[in-house]
Amino acid sequence: MGEEEWAVFLERFERLLPEALEARKKRGMQSGRDLLPAASEVGGRRKDDDPPHRPSKRKVSTLSMLLSSSVQFAEEIGSLDAGSSKPQWKAAIDFKWIRDNQDLVAANIRDRNSDANLELVLELYEKFSILQKEVERLRGERNLVAKKMKGKLESSTRQALVDEGKNLKECLAALEQDLIMLTDRLQAEAQCIPNITHPDVPKGGEENSVVRNTVGSPREFKFNVKDHLELGKELDLIDFDSAAEVSGAKFYYLKNEAVLLEMALINWTISEVFKRGFTPLITPEIVRSSVVEKCGFQPRGDNTQVYSIEGSDQCLIGTAEIPVGGFHMDVILSESALPLKYVAYSHCFRTEAGAAGVATRQIHHFNVTGDSIECISSVRLKCSYFVDQRIATCIMKNLLELKKASLLPLVSILSENDPGTPVTTLDMATGDLGAPAYRKFDVEAWMPGLGRYGEISSASNCTDYQSRRLGIRYRPSTAELTSTVKKGKGGASSPTQFVHTLNATACAVPRMIICLLENFQQMDGSIVIPEPLRPFMGGLSVIAPKLKRT
């Protein structure tokens, strides 16, 4: 590397570290410029006894000082904050794409109200690229020196090569350590960037979400409508008072036919999706924090909705898509195995309790480790797909149209049975999307007791956002190989691609119970059981008021 190249190299690092240099100056420390070599030294002038084929010791030590100082300064101002935890895993993030499309990424971050720091990611990536290239160059020089030493040499020449190899080894070790630190920080910052958003998604907060489809219209009741709390009490289905004595406020017991109704919803949903090729799963409800992170959720922090188990690296799941996502973690699938379709049963634990009131009562549970942790939980069935991009687009189109073959079989119960329930689909706005979602549809049903629509399900297309973090790939069939695919000793083989994941709530059981109680109530106070659920409730067709004892 000549003097001009070294001068450019030095100028780039000084330009990338102005904050660090200023911070050191304000703190009364030796300035970075005092530690960097003078311009006259950048060229690495040779000593008289330096062999003509080797770089001077001064040049190698100058490089080590320069690059190591850059990471040192950055660490002092927080770019490599020692207080932040080192990433336990690395996502396959396309940094070049982010750099080349930074305007699009920046706009997406703003639209989604994300805290991701794109400027810092780009700065760290530029430093990473420079440092990585220099590490690779030094590795090449080290290999060249080793190759030269294989021949017959004069003792002085061999000793010169030994000294050069030692200097290169020491310098390379320091730079490789710096590269590891820089890579960890780059990963930590880049993992905060949310998925890109579908161009048709409305911008703004939840209030800007757009209704894409509606099936049915609200039923006209010829009597005063009761809410689910009143119905539950009169029909002896829900007991809050006893639960409050046993467990505290907001807990409840399900009783009598309500228990049968919950079991019926679970069994009906599983049987329906099983007929459509889904594999049933009952998942663990405690997972490693790293799996939660890889699925795009934040297990720790001020705004987290995840319950972490103190003294461990484990969390309670907030959705079954987390353990289902981890099911194929770090696996390369064959294209012939796709699509993989799962329906998972689990309890879901989240910190979001919402405002107090009849619309927000939810189930509570204690965790099973022995330490009492109060948390919100609901029983849910989750449908998850592992597919290629073409199938993902088709599935989301079916969902938007509320087709019977879509991800949400429960829609058929609500919209196709007398008396029926109107169902609407919302295309959720950017401000309401979670980090993994490329697009999300919420399905809402009419709640007569609330006098409005209420969410009963949601479905998200996460594209390859989760699979890049979970390491889930597939290898396209050889029939689709192109001329650009290289052939190895084993014949033709195609490069792996990341699968696309889709996740939808097949049945949020407590919400569905509320929906059914309120929509299927009768004038005499009874509840008609939707016909598809009756075989799962022992043939029961009506939940009738209990006879009062005299």
PDB file of C-alpha atoms in Angstrom, residues 209-405:
ATOM      1  CA  SER A 209     -55.912   1.065   9.581  1.00  0.00           C
ATOM      2  CA  VAL A 210     -58.159   0.332   6.602  1.00  0.00           C
ATOM      3  CA  VAL A 211     -61.118  -2.069   6.391  1.00  0.00           C
ATOM      4  CA  ARG A 212     -60.429  -4.376   3.434  1.00  0.00           C
ATOM      5  CA  ASN A 213     -63.379  -6.749   3.673  1.00  0.00           C
ATOM      6  CA  THR A 214     -66.580  -7.275   5.662  1.00  0.00           C
ATOM      7  CA  VAL A 215     -68.815 -10.340   5.749  1.00  0.00           C
ATOM      8  CA  GLY A 216     -72.329 -10.030   7.218  1.00  0.00           C
ATOM      9  CA  SER A 217     -73.957  -7.245   9.171  1.00  0.00           C
ATOM     10  CA  PRO A 218     -74.779  -6.803  12.883  1.00  0.00           C
ATOM     11  CA  ARG A 219     -77.749  -8.820  14.045  1.00  0.00           C
ATOM     12  CA  GLU A 220     -80.837  -6.900  15.077  1.00  0.00           C
ATOM     13  CA  PHE A 221     -81.871  -8.053  18.541  1.00  0.00           C
ATOM     14  CA  LYS A 222     -85.524  -7.688  19.577  1.00  0.00           C
ATOM     15  CA  PHE A 223     -84.571  -7.573  23.246  1.00  0.00           C
ATOM     16  CA  ASN A 224     -82.083  -5.806  25.481  1.00  0.00           C
ATOM     17  CA  VAL A 225     -78.630  -7.259  24.768  1.00  0.00           C
ATOM     18  CA  LYS A 226     -76.551  -8.510  27.701  1.00  0.00           C
ATOM     19  CA  ASP A 227     -72.772  -8.519  27.824  1.00  0.00           C
ATOM     20  CA  HIS A 228     -70.737 -11.656  28.461  1.00  0.00           C
ATOM     21  CA  LEU A 229     -70.262 -10.876  32.153  1.00  0.00           C
ATOM     22  CA  GLU A 230     -73.980 -10.698  32.789  1.00  0.00           C
ATOM     23  CA  LEU A 231     -74.622 -13.785  30.710  1.00  0.00           C
ATOM     24  CA  GLY A 232     -71.804 -15.684  32.407  1.00  0.00           C
ATOM     25  CA  LYS A 233     -73.170 -14.903  35.857  1.00  0.00           C
ATOM     26  CA  GLU A 234     -76.812 -15.682  35.051  1.00  0.00           C
ATOM     27  CA  LEU A 235     -75.938 -18.973  33.324  1.00  0.00           C
ATOM     28  CA  ASP A 236     -73.418 -19.939  36.037  1.00  0.00           C
ATOM     29  CA  LEU A 237     -70.543 -20.072  33.525  1.00  0.00           C
ATOM     30  CA  ILE A 238     -68.017 -17.647  35.068  1.00  0.00           C
ATOM     31  CA  ASP A 239     -67.137 -17.035  38.718  1.00  0.00           C
ATOM     32  CA  PHE A 240     -64.993 -13.978  39.469  1.00  0.00           C
ATOM     33  CA  ASP A 241     -65.743 -13.760  43.182  1.00  0.00           C
ATOM     34  CA  SER A 242     -64.337 -17.156  44.152  1.00  0.00           C
ATOM     35  CA  ALA A 243     -61.296 -16.645  41.966  1.00  0.00           C
ATOM     36  CA  ALA A 244     -60.634 -13.270  43.597  1.00  0.00           C
ATOM     37  CA  GLU A 245     -60.571 -14.981  47.006  1.00  0.00           C
ATOM     38  CA  VAL A 246     -58.209 -17.684  45.768  1.00  0.00           C
ATOM     39  CA  SER A 247     -55.903 -15.760  43.427  1.00  0.00           C
ATOM     40  CA  GLY A 248     -56.698 -12.038  43.454  1.00  0.00           C
ATOM     41  CA  ALA A 249     -58.403  -9.531  41.198  1.00  0.00           C
ATOM     42  CA  LYS A 250     -59.010 -10.312  37.505  1.00  0.00           C
ATOM     43  CA  PHE A 251     -58.817 -14.085  37.934  1.00  0.00           C
ATOM     44  CA  TYR A 252     -61.830 -16.244  37.210  1.00  0.00           C
ATOM     45  CA  TYR A 253     -63.155 -19.755  37.104  1.00  0.00           C
ATOM     46  CA  LEU A 254     -64.853 -21.139  34.011  1.00  0.00           C
ATOM     47  CA  LYS A 255     -67.705 -23.465  34.998  1.00  0.00           C
ATOM     48  CA  ASN A 256     -70.207 -25.895  33.560  1.00  0.00           C
ATOM     49  CA  GLU A 257     -70.911 -25.461  29.831  1.00  0.00           C
ATOM     50  CA  ALA A 258     -68.251 -22.732  29.507  1.00  0.00           C
ATOM     51  CA  VAL A 259     -65.581 -25.392  30.105  1.00  0.00           C
ATOM     52  CA  LEU A 260     -67.142 -27.572  27.417  1.00  0.00           C
ATOM     53  CA  LEU A 261     -67.272 -24.559  25.102  1.00  0.00           C
ATOM     54  CA  GLU A 262     -63.563 -23.843  25.575  1.00  0.00           C
ATOM     55  CA  MET A 263     -62.631 -27.477  24.927  1.00  0.00           C
ATOM     56  CA  ALA A 264     -64.955 -27.538  21.912  1.00  0.00           C
ATOM     57  CA  LEU A 265     -63.324 -24.474  20.370  1.00  0.00           C
ATOM     58  CA  ILE A 266     -59.889 -26.015  20.810  1.00  0.00           C
ATOM     59  CA  ASN A 267     -60.835 -29.422  19.422  1.00  0.00           C
ATOM     60  CA  TRP A 268     -62.937 -28.068  16.565  1.00  0.00           C
ATOM     61  CA  THR A 269     -60.163 -25.715  15.424  1.00  0.00           C
ATOM     62  CA  ILE A 270     -57.474 -28.389  15.567  1.00  0.00           C
ATOM     63  CA  SER A 271     -59.662 -30.879  13.691  1.00  0.00           C
ATOM     64  CA  GLU A 272     -60.467 -28.316  10.986  1.00  0.00           C
ATOM     65  CA  VAL A 273     -56.878 -27.290  10.292  1.00  0.00           C
ATOM     66  CA  PHE A 274     -55.681 -30.884  10.638  1.00  0.00           C
ATOM     67  CA  LYS A 275     -57.946 -31.773   7.684  1.00  0.00           C
ATOM     68  CA  ARG A 276     -56.169 -29.013   5.740  1.00  0.00           C
ATOM     69  CA  GLY A 277     -52.724 -30.487   6.236  1.00  0.00           C
ATOM     70  CA  PHE A 278     -51.582 -28.767   9.430  1.00  0.00           C
ATOM     71  CA  THR A 279     -49.436 -30.681  11.916  1.00  0.00           C
ATOM     72  CA  PRO A 280     -50.738 -30.236  15.499  1.00  0.00           C
ATOM     73  CA  LEU A 281     -48.231 -29.198  18.175  1.00  0.00           C
ATOM     74  CA  ILE A 282     -48.397 -28.589  21.906  1.00  0.00           C
ATOM     75  CA  THR A 283     -45.417 -26.330  22.500  1.00  0.00           C
ATOM     76  CA  PRO A 284     -43.203 -25.552  25.489  1.00  0.00           C
ATOM     77  CA  GLU A 285     -44.387 -22.396  27.236  1.00  0.00           C
ATOM     78  CA  ILE A 286     -40.914 -21.485  28.496  1.00  0.00           C
ATOM     79  CA  VAL A 287     -38.240 -20.743  25.889  1.00  0.00           C
ATOM     80  CA  ARG A 288     -34.745 -19.293  25.759  1.00  0.00           C
ATOM     81  CA  SER A 289     -34.495 -15.510  25.506  1.00  0.00           C
ATOM     82  CA  SER A 290     -32.451 -15.838  22.314  1.00  0.00           C
ATOM     83  CA  VAL A 291     -35.338 -17.602  20.563  1.00  0.00           C
ATOM     84  CA  VAL A 292     -37.689 -14.782  21.595  1.00  0.00           C
ATOM     85  CA  GLU A 293     -35.223 -12.268  20.120  1.00  0.00           C
ATOM     86  CA  LYS A 294     -34.793 -14.238  16.910  1.00  0.00           C
ATOM     87  CA  CYS A 295     -38.554 -14.169  16.356  1.00  0.00           C
ATOM     88  CA  GLY A 296     -38.417 -10.363  16.536  1.00  0.00           C
ATOM     89  CA  PHE A 297     -39.608  -9.754  20.094  1.00  0.00           C
ATOM     90  CA  GLN A 298     -37.738  -7.919  22.845  1.00  0.00           C
ATOM     91  CA  PRO A 299     -37.572 -10.064  26.009  1.00  0.00           C
ATOM     92  CA  ARG A 300     -36.092  -7.271  28.106  1.00  0.00           C
ATOM     93  CA  GLY A 301     -36.431  -3.513  28.286  1.00  0.00           C
ATOM     94  CA  ASP A 302     -38.852  -0.901  29.541  1.00  0.00           C
ATOM     95  CA  ASN A 303     -41.502  -1.568  26.895  1.00  0.00           C
ATOM     96  CA  THR A 304     -41.294  -5.342  26.769  1.00  0.00           C
ATOM     97  CA  GLN A 305     -44.446  -7.467  26.880  1.00  0.00           C
ATOM     98  CA  VAL A 306     -42.434 -10.579  27.694  1.00  0.00           C
ATOM     99  CA  TYR A 307     -42.048 -12.109  31.142  1.00  0.00           C
ATOM    100  CA  SER A 308     -38.441 -13.121  31.823  1.00  0.00           C
ATOM    101  CA  ILE A 309     -37.621 -15.690  34.487  1.00  0.00           C
ATOM    102  CA  GLU A 310     -35.207 -14.143  36.956  1.00  0.00           C
ATOM    103  CA  GLY A 311     -31.823 -15.815  37.228  1.00  0.00           C
ATOM    104  CA  SER A 312     -32.122 -17.614  33.894  1.00  0.00           C
ATOM    105  CA  ASP A 313     -32.014 -16.965  30.155  1.00  0.00           C
ATOM    106  CA  GLN A 314     -35.607 -18.145  29.761  1.00  0.00           C
ATOM    107  CA  CYS A 315     -38.950 -16.414  29.158  1.00  0.00           C
ATOM    108  CA  LEU A 316     -42.636 -17.227  29.183  1.00  0.00           C
ATOM    109  CA  ILE A 317     -43.995 -17.243  25.648  1.00  0.00           C
ATOM    110  CA  GLY A 318     -46.267 -14.421  24.516  1.00  0.00           C
ATOM    111  CA  THR A 319     -47.343 -16.365  21.435  1.00  0.00           C
ATOM    112  CA  ALA A 320     -46.926 -19.930  20.186  1.00  0.00           C
ATOM    113  CA  GLU A 321     -45.203 -18.642  17.052  1.00  0.00           C
ATOM    114  CA  ILE A 322     -42.030 -18.329  19.172  1.00  0.00           C
ATOM    115  CA  PRO A 323     -41.578 -22.038  20.010  1.00  0.00           C
ATOM    116  CA  VAL A 324     -42.946 -22.997  16.582  1.00  0.00           C
ATOM    117  CA  GLY A 325     -40.395 -20.693  14.947  1.00  0.00           C
ATOM    118  CA  GLY A 326     -37.626 -22.345  16.916  1.00  0.00           C
ATOM    119  CA  PHE A 327     -38.820 -25.805  15.871  1.00  0.00           C
ATOM    120  CA  HIS A 328     -36.734 -25.681  12.665  1.00  0.00           C
ATOM    121  CA  MET A 329     -34.026 -23.325  13.922  1.00  0.00           C
ATOM    122  CA  ASP A 330     -30.660 -23.684  12.104  1.00  0.00           C
ATOM    123  CA  VAL A 331     -32.057 -26.282   9.687  1.00  0.00           C
ATOM    124  CA  ILE A 332     -31.816 -26.486   5.887  1.00  0.00           C
ATOM    125  CA  LEU A 333     -35.058 -27.889   4.508  1.00  0.00           C
ATOM    126  CA  SER A 334     -35.624 -29.436   1.100  1.00  0.00           C
ATOM    127  CA  GLU A 335     -37.973 -27.559  -1.198  1.00  0.00           C
ATOM    128  CA  SER A 336     -40.120 -30.677  -1.528  1.00  0.00           C
ATOM    129  CA  ALA A 337     -40.912 -30.443   2.209  1.00  0.00           C
ATOM    130  CA  LEU A 338     -42.537 -27.021   1.761  1.00  0.00           C
ATOM    131  CA  PRO A 339     -44.962 -25.729   2.718  1.00  0.00           C
ATOM    132  CA  LEU A 340     -44.700 -26.799   6.360  1.00  0.00           C
ATOM    133  CA  LYS A 341     -47.923 -26.014   8.233  1.00  0.00           C
ATOM    134  CA  TYR A 342     -48.364 -26.188  12.001  1.00  0.00           C
ATOM    135  CA  VAL A 343     -51.206 -25.502  14.394  1.00  0.00           C
ATOM    136  CA  ALA A 344     -49.908 -25.026  17.930  1.00  0.00           C
ATOM    137  CA  TYR A 345     -51.834 -25.017  21.207  1.00  0.00           C
ATOM    138  CA  SER A 346     -50.455 -23.005  24.117  1.00  0.00           C
ATOM    139  CA  HIS A 347     -51.107 -20.500  26.854  1.00  0.00           C
ATOM    140  CA  CYS A 348     -49.738 -17.064  26.005  1.00  0.00           C
ATOM    141  CA  PHE A 349     -48.288 -14.820  28.698  1.00  0.00           C
ATOM    142  CA  ARG A 350     -48.002 -11.055  28.217  1.00  0.00           C
ATOM    143  CA  THR A 351     -47.583  -8.052  30.472  1.00  0.00           C
ATOM    144  CA  GLU A 352     -50.253  -6.046  28.628  1.00  0.00           C
ATOM    145  CA  ALA A 353     -53.264  -5.946  30.903  1.00  0.00           C
ATOM    146  CA  GLY A 354     -54.991  -2.996  29.263  1.00  0.00           C
ATOM    147  CA  ALA A 355     -57.417  -0.686  30.984  1.00  0.00           C
ATOM    148  CA  ALA A 356     -59.740  -2.175  33.580  1.00  0.00           C
ATOM    149  CA  GLY A 357     -63.237  -2.967  32.373  1.00  0.00           C
ATOM    150  CA  VAL A 358     -65.473  -5.594  30.868  1.00  0.00           C
ATOM    151  CA  ALA A 359     -63.639  -5.531  27.525  1.00  0.00           C
ATOM    152  CA  THR A 360     -60.213  -6.333  28.948  1.00  0.00           C
ATOM    153  CA  ARG A 361     -60.673  -9.107  31.525  1.00  0.00           C
ATOM    154  CA  GLN A 362     -58.267 -11.951  30.763  1.00  0.00           C
ATOM    155  CA  ILE A 363     -57.021 -15.183  32.273  1.00  0.00           C
ATOM    156  CA  HIS A 364     -54.164 -15.116  34.789  1.00  0.00           C
ATOM    157  CA  HIS A 365     -51.655 -17.857  35.493  1.00  0.00           C
ATOM    158  CA  PHE A 366     -48.672 -18.523  37.711  1.00  0.00           C
ATOM    159  CA  ASN A 367     -45.521 -19.826  36.103  1.00  0.00           C
ATOM    160  CA  VAL A 368     -44.507 -23.413  36.765  1.00  0.00           C
ATOM    161  CA  THR A 369     -41.024 -22.775  38.167  1.00  0.00           C
ATOM    162  CA  GLY A 370     -42.199 -22.229  41.727  1.00  0.00           C
ATOM    163  CA  ASP A 371     -41.727 -18.454  41.899  1.00  0.00           C
ATOM    164  CA  SER A 372     -45.098 -16.733  41.747  1.00  0.00           C
ATOM    165  CA  ILE A 373     -45.304 -14.364  38.795  1.00  0.00           C
ATOM    166  CA  GLU A 374     -48.642 -12.732  38.058  1.00  0.00           C
ATOM    167  CA  CYS A 375     -49.159 -12.353  34.352  1.00  0.00           C
ATOM    168  CA  ILE A 376     -51.816 -12.077  31.715  1.00  0.00           C
ATOM    169  CA  SER A 377     -52.433 -15.284  29.820  1.00  0.00           C
ATOM    170  CA  SER A 378     -54.853 -16.550  27.221  1.00  0.00           C
ATOM    171  CA  VAL A 379     -55.414 -19.911  25.600  1.00  0.00           C
ATOM    172  CA  ARG A 380     -54.616 -19.712  21.908  1.00  0.00           C
ATOM    173  CA  LEU A 381     -54.241 -21.847  18.846  1.00  0.00           C
ATOM    174  CA  LYS A 382     -51.655 -20.519  16.412  1.00  0.00           C
ATOM    175  CA  CYS A 383     -51.301 -21.407  12.728  1.00  0.00           C
ATOM    176  CA  SER A 384     -47.778 -21.069  11.321  1.00  0.00           C
ATOM    177  CA  TYR A 385     -46.435 -21.574   7.810  1.00  0.00           C
ATOM    178  CA  PHE A 386     -42.885 -22.118   6.539  1.00  0.00           C
ATOM    179  CA  VAL A 387     -43.108 -21.435   2.800  1.00  0.00           C
ATOM    180  CA  ASP A 388     -41.404 -19.873  -0.179  1.00  0.00           C
ATOM    181  CA  GLN A 389     -42.265 -16.325  -1.268  1.00  0.00           C
ATOM    182  CA  ARG A 390     -44.817 -17.302  -3.938  1.00  0.00           C
ATOM    183  CA  ILE A 391     -46.939 -19.360  -1.555  1.00  0.00           C
ATOM    184  CA  ALA A 392     -46.743 -16.668   1.122  1.00  0.00           C
ATOM    185  CA  THR A 393     -48.317 -14.117  -1.219  1.00  0.00           C
ATOM    186  CA  CYS A 394     -51.128 -16.514  -2.123  1.00  0.00           C
ATOM    187  CA  ILE A 395     -51.936 -17.321   1.514  1.00  0.00           C
ATOM    188  CA  MET A 396     -52.209 -13.676   2.476  1.00  0.00           C
ATOM    189  CA  LYS A 397     -54.469 -13.058  -0.518  1.00  0.00           C
ATOM    190  CA  ASN A 398     -56.777 -15.851   0.638  1.00  0.00           C
ATOM    191  CA  LEU A 399     -56.852 -14.399   4.106  1.00  0.00           C
ATOM    192  CA  LEU A 400     -57.742 -10.954   2.832  1.00  0.00           C
ATOM    193  CA  GLU A 401     -60.688 -12.441   0.948  1.00  0.00           C
ATOM    194  CA  LEU A 402     -61.775 -14.418   4.035  1.00  0.00           C
ATOM    195  CA  LYS A 403     -61.890 -17.607   1.980  1.00  0.00           C
ATOM    196  CA  LYS A 404     -62.854 -20.786   3.783  1.00  0.00           C
ATOM    197  CA  ALA A 405     -59.464 -22.281   2.938  1.00  0.00           C
TER     198      ALA A 405
END
